[in-house]
PDB file of C-alpha atoms in Angstrom:
ATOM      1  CA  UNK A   1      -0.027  -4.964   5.490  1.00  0.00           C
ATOM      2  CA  UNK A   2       3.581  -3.726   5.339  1.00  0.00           C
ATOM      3  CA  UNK A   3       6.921  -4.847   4.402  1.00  0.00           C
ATOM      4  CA  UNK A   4       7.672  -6.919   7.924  1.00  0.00           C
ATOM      5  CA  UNK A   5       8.335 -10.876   7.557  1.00  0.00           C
ATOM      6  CA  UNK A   6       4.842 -12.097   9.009  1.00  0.00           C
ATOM      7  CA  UNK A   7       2.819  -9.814   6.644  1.00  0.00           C
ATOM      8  CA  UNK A   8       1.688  -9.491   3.294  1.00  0.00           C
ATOM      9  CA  UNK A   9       4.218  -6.566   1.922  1.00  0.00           C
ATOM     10  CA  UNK A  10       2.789  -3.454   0.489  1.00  0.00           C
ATOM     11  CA  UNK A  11       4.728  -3.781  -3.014  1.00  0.00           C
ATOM     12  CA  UNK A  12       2.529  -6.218  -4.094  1.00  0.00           C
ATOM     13  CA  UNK A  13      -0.855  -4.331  -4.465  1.00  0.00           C
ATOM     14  CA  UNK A  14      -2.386  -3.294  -7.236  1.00  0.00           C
ATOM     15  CA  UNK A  15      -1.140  -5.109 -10.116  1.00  0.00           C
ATOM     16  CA  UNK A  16      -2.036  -5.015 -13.833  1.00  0.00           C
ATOM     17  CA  UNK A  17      -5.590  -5.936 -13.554  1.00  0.00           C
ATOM     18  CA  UNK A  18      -8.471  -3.233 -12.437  1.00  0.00           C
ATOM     19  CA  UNK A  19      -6.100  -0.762 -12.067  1.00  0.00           C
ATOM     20  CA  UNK A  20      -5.470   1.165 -15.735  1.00  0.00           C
ATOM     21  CA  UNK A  21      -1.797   0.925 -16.380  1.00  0.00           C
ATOM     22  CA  UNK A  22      -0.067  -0.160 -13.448  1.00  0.00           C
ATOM     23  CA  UNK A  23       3.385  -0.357 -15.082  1.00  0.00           C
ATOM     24  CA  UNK A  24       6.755   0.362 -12.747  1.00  0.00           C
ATOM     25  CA  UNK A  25       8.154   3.686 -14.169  1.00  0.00           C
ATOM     26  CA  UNK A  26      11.727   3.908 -13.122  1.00  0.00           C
ATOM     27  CA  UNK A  27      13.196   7.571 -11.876  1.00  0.00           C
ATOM     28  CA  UNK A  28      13.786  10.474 -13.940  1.00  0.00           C
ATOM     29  CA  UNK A  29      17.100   9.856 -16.359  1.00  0.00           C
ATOM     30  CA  UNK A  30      19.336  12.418 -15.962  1.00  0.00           C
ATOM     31  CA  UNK A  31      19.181  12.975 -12.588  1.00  0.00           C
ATOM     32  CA  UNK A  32      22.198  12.379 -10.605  1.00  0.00           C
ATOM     33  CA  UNK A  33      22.187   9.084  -9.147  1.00  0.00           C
ATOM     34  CA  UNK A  34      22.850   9.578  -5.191  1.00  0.00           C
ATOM     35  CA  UNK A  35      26.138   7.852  -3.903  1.00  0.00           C
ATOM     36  CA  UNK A  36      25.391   5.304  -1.509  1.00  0.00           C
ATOM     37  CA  UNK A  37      28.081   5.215   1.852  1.00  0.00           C
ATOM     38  CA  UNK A  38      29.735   2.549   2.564  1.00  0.00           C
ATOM     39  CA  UNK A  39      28.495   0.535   5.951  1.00  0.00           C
ATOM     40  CA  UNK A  40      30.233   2.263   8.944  1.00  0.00           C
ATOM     41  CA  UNK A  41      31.667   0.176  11.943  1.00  0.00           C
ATOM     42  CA  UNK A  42      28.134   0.080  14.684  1.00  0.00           C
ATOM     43  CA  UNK A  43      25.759   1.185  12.145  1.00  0.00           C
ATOM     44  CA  UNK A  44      21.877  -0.154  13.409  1.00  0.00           C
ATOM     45  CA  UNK A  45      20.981  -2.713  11.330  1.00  0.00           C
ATOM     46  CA  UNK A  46      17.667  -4.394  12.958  1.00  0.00           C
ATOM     47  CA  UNK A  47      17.021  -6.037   9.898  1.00  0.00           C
ATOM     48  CA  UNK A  48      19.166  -9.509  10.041  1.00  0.00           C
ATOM     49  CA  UNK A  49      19.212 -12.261   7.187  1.00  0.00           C
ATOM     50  CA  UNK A  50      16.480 -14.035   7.273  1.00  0.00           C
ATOM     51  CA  UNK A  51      14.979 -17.202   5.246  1.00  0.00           C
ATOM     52  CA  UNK A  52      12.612 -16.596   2.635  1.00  0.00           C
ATOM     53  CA  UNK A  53      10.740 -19.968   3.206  1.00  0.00           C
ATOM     54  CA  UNK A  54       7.207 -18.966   2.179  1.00  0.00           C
ATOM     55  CA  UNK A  55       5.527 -21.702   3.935  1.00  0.00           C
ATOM     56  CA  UNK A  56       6.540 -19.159   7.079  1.00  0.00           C
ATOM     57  CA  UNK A  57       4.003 -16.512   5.382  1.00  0.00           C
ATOM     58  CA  UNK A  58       1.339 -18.307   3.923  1.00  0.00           C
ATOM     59  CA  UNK A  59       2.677 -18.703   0.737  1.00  0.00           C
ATOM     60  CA  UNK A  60       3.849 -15.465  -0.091  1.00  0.00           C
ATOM     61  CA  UNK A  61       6.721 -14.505  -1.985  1.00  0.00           C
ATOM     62  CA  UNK A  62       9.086 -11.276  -1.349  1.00  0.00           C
ATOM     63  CA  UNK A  63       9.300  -9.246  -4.235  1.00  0.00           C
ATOM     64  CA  UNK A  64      12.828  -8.059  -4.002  1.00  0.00           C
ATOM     65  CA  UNK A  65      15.528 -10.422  -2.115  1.00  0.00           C
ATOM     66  CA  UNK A  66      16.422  -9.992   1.405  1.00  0.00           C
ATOM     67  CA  UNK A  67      19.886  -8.227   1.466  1.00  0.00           C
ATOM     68  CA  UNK A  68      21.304  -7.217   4.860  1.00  0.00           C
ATOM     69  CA  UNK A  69      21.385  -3.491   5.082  1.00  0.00           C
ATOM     70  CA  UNK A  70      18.124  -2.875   2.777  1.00  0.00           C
ATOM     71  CA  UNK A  71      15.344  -1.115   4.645  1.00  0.00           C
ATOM     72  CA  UNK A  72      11.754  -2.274   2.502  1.00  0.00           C
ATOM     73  CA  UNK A  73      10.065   0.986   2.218  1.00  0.00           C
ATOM     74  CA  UNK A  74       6.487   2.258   1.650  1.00  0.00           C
ATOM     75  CA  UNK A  75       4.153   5.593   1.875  1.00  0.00           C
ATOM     76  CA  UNK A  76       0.648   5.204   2.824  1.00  0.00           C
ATOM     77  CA  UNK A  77      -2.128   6.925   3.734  1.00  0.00           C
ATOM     78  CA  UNK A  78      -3.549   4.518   7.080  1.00  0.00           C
ATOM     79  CA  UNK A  79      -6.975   3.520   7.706  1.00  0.00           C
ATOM     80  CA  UNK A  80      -8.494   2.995  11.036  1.00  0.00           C
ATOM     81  CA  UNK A  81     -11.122   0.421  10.639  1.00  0.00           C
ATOM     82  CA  UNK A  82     -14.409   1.211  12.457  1.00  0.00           C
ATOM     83  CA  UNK A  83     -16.607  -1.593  13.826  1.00  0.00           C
ATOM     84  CA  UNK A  84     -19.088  -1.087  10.554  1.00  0.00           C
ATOM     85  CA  UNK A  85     -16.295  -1.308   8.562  1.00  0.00           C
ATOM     86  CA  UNK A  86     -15.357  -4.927   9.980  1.00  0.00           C
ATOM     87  CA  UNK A  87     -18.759  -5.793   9.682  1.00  0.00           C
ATOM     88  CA  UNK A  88     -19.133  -5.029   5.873  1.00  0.00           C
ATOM     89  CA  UNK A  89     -15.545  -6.413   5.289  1.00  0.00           C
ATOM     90  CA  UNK A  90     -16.938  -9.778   7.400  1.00  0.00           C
ATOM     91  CA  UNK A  91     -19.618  -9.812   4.596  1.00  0.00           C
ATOM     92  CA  UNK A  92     -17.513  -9.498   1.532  1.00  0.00           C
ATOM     93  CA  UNK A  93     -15.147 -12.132   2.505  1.00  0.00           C
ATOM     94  CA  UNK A  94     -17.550 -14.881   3.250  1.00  0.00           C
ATOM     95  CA  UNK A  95     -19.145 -14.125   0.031  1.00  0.00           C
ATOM     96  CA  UNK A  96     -15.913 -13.884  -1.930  1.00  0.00           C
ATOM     97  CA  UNK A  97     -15.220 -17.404   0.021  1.00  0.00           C
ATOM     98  CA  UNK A  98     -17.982 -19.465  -1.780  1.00  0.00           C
ATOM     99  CA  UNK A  99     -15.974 -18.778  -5.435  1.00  0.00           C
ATOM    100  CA  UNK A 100     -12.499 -18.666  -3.805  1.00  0.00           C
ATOM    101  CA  UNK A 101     -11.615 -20.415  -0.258  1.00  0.00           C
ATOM    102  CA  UNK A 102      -8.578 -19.544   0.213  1.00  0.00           C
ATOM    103  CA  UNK A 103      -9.394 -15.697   0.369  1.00  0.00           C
ATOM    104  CA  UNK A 104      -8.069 -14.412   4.052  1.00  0.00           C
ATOM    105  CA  UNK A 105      -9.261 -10.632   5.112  1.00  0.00           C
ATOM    106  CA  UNK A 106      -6.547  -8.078   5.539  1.00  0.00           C
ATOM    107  CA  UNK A 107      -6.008  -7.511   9.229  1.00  0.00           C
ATOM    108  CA  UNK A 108      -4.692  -3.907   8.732  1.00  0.00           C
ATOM    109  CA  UNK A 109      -5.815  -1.252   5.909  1.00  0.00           C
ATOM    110  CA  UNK A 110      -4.333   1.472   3.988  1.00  0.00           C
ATOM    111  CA  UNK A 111      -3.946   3.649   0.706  1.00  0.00           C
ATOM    112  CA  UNK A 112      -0.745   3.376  -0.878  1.00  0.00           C
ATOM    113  CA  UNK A 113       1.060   6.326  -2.169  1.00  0.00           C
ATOM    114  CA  UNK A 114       4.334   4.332  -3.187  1.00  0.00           C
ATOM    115  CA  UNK A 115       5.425   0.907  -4.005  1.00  0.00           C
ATOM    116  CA  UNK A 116       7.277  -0.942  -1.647  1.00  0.00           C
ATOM    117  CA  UNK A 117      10.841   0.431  -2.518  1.00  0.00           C
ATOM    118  CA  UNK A 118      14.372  -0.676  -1.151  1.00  0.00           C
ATOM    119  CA  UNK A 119      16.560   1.660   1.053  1.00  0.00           C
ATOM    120  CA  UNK A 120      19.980   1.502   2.720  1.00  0.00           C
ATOM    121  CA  UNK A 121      19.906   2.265   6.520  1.00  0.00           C
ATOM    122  CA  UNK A 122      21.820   5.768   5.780  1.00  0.00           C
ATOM    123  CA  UNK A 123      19.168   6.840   3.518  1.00  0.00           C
ATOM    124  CA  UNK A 124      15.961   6.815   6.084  1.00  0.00           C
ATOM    125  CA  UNK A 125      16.563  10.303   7.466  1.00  0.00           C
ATOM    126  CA  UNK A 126      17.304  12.281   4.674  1.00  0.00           C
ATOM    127  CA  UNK A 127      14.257  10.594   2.517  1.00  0.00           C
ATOM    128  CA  UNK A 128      11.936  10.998   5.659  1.00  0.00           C
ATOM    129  CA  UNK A 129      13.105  14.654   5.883  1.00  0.00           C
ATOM    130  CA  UNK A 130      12.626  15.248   2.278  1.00  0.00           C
ATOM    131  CA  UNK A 131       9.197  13.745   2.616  1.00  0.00           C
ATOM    132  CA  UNK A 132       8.222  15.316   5.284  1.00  0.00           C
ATOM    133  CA  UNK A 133       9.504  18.887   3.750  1.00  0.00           C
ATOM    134  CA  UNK A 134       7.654  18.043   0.367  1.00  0.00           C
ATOM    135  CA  UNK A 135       3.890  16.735   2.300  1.00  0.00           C
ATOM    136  CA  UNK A 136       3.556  19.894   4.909  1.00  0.00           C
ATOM    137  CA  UNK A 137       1.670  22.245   2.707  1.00  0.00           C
ATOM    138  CA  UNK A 138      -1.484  19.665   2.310  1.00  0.00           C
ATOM    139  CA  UNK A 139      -4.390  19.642   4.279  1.00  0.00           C
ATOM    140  CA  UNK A 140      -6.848  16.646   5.444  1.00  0.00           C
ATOM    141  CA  UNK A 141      -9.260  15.915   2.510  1.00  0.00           C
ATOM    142  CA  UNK A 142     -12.075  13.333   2.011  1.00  0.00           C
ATOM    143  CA  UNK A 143     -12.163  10.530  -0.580  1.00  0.00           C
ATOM    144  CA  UNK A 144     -14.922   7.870  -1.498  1.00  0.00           C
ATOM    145  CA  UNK A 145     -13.575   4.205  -1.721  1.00  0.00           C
ATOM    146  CA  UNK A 146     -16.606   2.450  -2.913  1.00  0.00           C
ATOM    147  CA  UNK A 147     -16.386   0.296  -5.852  1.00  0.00           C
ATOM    148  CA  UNK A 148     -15.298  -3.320  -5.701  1.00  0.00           C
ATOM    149  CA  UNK A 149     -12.420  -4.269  -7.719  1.00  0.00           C
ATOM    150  CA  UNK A 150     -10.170  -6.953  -8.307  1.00  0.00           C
ATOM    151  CA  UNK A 151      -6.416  -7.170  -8.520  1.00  0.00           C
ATOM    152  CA  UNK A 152      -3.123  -8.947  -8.752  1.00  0.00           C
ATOM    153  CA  UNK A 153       0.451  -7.931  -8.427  1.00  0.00           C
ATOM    154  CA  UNK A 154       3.469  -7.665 -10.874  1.00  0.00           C
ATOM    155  CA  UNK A 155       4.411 -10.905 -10.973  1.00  0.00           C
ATOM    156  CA  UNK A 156       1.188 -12.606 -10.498  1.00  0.00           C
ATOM    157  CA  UNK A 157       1.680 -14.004  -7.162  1.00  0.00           C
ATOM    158  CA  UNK A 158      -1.036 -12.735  -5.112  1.00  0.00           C
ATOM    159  CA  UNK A 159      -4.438 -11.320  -5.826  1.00  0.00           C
ATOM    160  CA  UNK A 160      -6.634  -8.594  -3.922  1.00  0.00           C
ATOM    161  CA  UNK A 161      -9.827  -7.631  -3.263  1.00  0.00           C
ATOM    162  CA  UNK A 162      -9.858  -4.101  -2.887  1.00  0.00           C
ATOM    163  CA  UNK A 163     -12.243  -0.923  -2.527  1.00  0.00           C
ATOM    164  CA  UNK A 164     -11.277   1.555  -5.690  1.00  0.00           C
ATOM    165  CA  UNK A 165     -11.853   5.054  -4.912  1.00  0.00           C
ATOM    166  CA  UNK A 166     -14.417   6.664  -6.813  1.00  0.00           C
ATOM    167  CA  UNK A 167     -13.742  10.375  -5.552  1.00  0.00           C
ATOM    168  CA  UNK A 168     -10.962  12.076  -4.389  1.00  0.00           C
ATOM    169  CA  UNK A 169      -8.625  10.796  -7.152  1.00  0.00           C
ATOM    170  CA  UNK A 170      -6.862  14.303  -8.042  1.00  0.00           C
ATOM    171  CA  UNK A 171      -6.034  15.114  -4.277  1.00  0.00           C
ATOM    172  CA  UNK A 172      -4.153  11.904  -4.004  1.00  0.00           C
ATOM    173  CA  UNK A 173      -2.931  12.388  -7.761  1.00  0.00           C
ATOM    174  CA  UNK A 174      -1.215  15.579  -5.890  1.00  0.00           C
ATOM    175  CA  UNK A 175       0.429  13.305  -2.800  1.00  0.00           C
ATOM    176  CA  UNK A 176       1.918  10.609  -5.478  1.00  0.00           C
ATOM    177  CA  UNK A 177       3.396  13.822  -7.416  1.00  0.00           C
ATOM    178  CA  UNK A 178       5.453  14.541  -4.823  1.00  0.00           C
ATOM    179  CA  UNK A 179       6.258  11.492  -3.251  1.00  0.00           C
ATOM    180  CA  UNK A 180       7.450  10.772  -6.143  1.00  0.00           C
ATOM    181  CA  UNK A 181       9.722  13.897  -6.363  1.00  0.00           C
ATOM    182  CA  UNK A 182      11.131  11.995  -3.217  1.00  0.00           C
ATOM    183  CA  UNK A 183      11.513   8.874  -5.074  1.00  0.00           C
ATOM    184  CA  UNK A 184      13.263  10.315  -7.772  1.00  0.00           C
ATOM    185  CA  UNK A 185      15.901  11.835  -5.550  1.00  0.00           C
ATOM    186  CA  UNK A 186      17.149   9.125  -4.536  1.00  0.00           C
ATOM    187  CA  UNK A 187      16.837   7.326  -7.624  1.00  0.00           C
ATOM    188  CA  UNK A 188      14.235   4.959  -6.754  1.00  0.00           C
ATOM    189  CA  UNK A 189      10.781   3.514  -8.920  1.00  0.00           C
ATOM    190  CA  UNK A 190       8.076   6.034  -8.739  1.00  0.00           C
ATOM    191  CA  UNK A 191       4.699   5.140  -8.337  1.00  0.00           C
ATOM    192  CA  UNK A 192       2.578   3.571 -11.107  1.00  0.00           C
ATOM    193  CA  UNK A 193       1.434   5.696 -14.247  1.00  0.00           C
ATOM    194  CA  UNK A 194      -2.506   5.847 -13.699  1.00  0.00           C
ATOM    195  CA  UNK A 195      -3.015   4.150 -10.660  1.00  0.00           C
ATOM    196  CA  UNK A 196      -5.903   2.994  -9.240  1.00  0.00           C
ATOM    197  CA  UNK A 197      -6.027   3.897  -5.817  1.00  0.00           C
ATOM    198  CA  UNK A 198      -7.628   1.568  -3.707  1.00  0.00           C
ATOM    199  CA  UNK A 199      -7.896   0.295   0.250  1.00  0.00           C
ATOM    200  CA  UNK A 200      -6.618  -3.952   0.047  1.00  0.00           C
ATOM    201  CA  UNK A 201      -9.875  -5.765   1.482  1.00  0.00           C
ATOM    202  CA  UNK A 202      -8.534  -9.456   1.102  1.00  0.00           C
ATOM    203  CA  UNK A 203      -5.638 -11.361  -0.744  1.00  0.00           C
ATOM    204  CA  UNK A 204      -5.057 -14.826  -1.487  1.00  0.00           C
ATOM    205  CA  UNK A 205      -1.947 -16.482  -3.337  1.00  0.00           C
ATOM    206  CA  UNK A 206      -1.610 -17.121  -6.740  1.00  0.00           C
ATOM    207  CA  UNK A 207      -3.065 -15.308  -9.878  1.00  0.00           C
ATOM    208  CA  UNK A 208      -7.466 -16.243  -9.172  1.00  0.00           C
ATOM    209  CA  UNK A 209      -8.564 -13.045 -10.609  1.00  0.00           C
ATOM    210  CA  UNK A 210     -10.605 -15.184 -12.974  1.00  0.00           C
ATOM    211  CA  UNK A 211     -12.565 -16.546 -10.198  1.00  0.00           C
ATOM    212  CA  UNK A 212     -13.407 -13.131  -8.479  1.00  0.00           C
ATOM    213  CA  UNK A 213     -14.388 -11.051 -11.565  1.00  0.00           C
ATOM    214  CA  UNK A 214     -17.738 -11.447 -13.185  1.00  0.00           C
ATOM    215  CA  UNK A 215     -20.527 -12.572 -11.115  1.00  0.00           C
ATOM    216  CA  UNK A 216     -18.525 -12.605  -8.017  1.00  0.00           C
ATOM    217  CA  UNK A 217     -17.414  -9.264  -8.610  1.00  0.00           C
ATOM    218  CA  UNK A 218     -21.029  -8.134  -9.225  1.00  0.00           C
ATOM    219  CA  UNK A 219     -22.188  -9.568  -6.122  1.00  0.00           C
ATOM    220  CA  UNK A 220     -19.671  -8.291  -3.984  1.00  0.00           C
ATOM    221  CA  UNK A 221     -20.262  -4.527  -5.677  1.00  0.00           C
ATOM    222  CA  UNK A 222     -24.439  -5.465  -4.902  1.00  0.00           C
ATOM    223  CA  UNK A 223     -22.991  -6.107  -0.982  1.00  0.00           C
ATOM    224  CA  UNK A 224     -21.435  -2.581  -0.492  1.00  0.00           C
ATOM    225  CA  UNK A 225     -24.339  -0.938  -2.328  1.00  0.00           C
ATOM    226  CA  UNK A 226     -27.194  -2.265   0.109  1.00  0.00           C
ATOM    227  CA  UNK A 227     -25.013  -1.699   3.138  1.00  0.00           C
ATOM    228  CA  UNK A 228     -26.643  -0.012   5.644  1.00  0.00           C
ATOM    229  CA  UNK A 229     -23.824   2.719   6.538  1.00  0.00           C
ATOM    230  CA  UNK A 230     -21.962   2.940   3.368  1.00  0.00           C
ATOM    231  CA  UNK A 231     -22.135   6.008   2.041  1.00  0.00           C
ATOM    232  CA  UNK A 232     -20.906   7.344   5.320  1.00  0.00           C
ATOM    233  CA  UNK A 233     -18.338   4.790   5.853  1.00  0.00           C
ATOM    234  CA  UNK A 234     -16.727   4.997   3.130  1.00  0.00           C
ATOM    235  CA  UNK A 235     -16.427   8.653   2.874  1.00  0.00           C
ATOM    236  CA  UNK A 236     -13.184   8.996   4.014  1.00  0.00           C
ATOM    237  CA  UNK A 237     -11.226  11.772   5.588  1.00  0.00           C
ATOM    238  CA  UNK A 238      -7.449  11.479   5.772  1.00  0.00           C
ATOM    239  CA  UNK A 239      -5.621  13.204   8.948  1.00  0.00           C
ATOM    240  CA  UNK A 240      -2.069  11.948   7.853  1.00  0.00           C
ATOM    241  CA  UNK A 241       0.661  10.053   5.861  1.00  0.00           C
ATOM    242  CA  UNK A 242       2.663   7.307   6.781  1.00  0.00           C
ATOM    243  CA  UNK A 243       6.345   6.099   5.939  1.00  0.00           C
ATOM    244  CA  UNK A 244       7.220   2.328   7.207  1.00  0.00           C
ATOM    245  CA  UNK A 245      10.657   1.610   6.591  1.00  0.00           C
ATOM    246  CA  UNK A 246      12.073  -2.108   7.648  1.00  0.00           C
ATOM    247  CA  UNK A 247      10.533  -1.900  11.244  1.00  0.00           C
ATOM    248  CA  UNK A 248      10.350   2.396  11.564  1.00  0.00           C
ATOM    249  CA  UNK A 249       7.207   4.062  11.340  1.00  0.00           C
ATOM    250  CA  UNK A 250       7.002   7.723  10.596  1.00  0.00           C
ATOM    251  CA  UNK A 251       3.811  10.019  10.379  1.00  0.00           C
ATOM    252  CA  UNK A 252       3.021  13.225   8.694  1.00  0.00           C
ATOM    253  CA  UNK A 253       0.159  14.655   9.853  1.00  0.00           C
ATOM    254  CA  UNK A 254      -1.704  17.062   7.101  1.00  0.00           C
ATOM    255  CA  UNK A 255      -2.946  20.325   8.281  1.00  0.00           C
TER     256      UNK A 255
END
């Protein structure tokens, strides 16, 4: 799920519950704050004013406002679902259905590595360079994502379903670090302070964590343990890195 208009948007993940301390941390102070250009005559600007009617997205509300010129930005680490995968997720969801309806399965997965942040259009390529300087000394490395947990975001708008990673935690501790060193270069939130990295199974609106933990939660965690392919499904290895910003996608492949 990214930042576009039709899809749940990335910033919203992994909110104060399940996930440790999952405060915003703002930049480093002292560092020089970057001056931002002034729009120039024919700059691209895909990325017209829109409404933020959220009976157009299911319910879901934007977490920053729409400004004309702002580019909704995110780093992830993307998932290719496998057949199994679907299968499992199928199961989880029609269980987590019986305690909350509403629940509707994520139609694309990933591991975030940034909140959704907010950049100008002249800002893309040199924070896309700078990422993509920062990322090309790590190689592919294998996580585990295999314990149920429940989350909401920020402001308590949405809440997930998502598969925490149980191993792997310091190699992605390493990709935040300097993604972050990104972030803080141009003066924008870093990631949370002791995140819990997880893959976004399902969401629903509205704060129904009560609902989920517990016994559902128990049940759910039962589901993924007596799955067949599990413990080879998800033991994940990641080939590369993503950046989406406003409707740009841009990959860094680890060696």
């Amino acid at each position: 799920y990214s930042s576009s208009e039709e899809e749940p948007e990335p910033e919203e993940e992994g909110g104060s519950r399940g996930g440790g301390t999952q405060g915003t941390p703002g930049a480093s102070a002292g560092r020089p704050r970057l001056p931002v250009p002034a729009g120039l005559p024919g700059d691209p600007d895909p990325e017209e004013a829109v409404s933020d009617d959220s009976s157009r997205h299911g319910g879901r509300v934007r977490g920053f406002p729409h400004e004309r010129g702002n580019w909704a930005t995110h780093v992830y680490l993307p998932y290719i679902a496998q057949e199994e995968f679907l299968e499992l997720l199928e199961l989880l969801v029609s269980h987590a259905r019986t305690f909350v309806p509403s629940l509707a399965a994520m139609e694309e997965f990933h591991l975030s590595l940034s909140q959704c942040v907010v950049l100008r259009y002249h800002w893309i390529e040199p924070f896309v360079r700078s990422l993509r300087e920062r990322l090309a000394a790590f190689h592919r490395f294998f996580c585990v994502a295999d314990q149920v947990k429940v989350y909401t975001n920020q402001n308590k708008t949405r809440t997930f379903i998502g598969l925490e990673v149980s191993a792997g935690h310091f190699q992605l501790l390493e990709l935040v670090s300097e993604v972050d060193g990104v972030l803080e270069e141009f003066d924008l939130p870093t990631f949370y302070k002791d995140p819990s990295f997880h893959i976004s199974l399902a969401w629903c609106v509205g704060d129904l964590a009560g609902r989920l933990e517990g016994q559902c939660l128990r049940e759910l965690q039962d589901i993924v343990d007596g799955f067949e392919e599990s413990a080879f499904l998800l033991r994940i290895q990641w080939e590369q890195i993503r950046c989406k910003s406003g409707n740009k996608y841009f990959s860094f492949p680890l060696r």
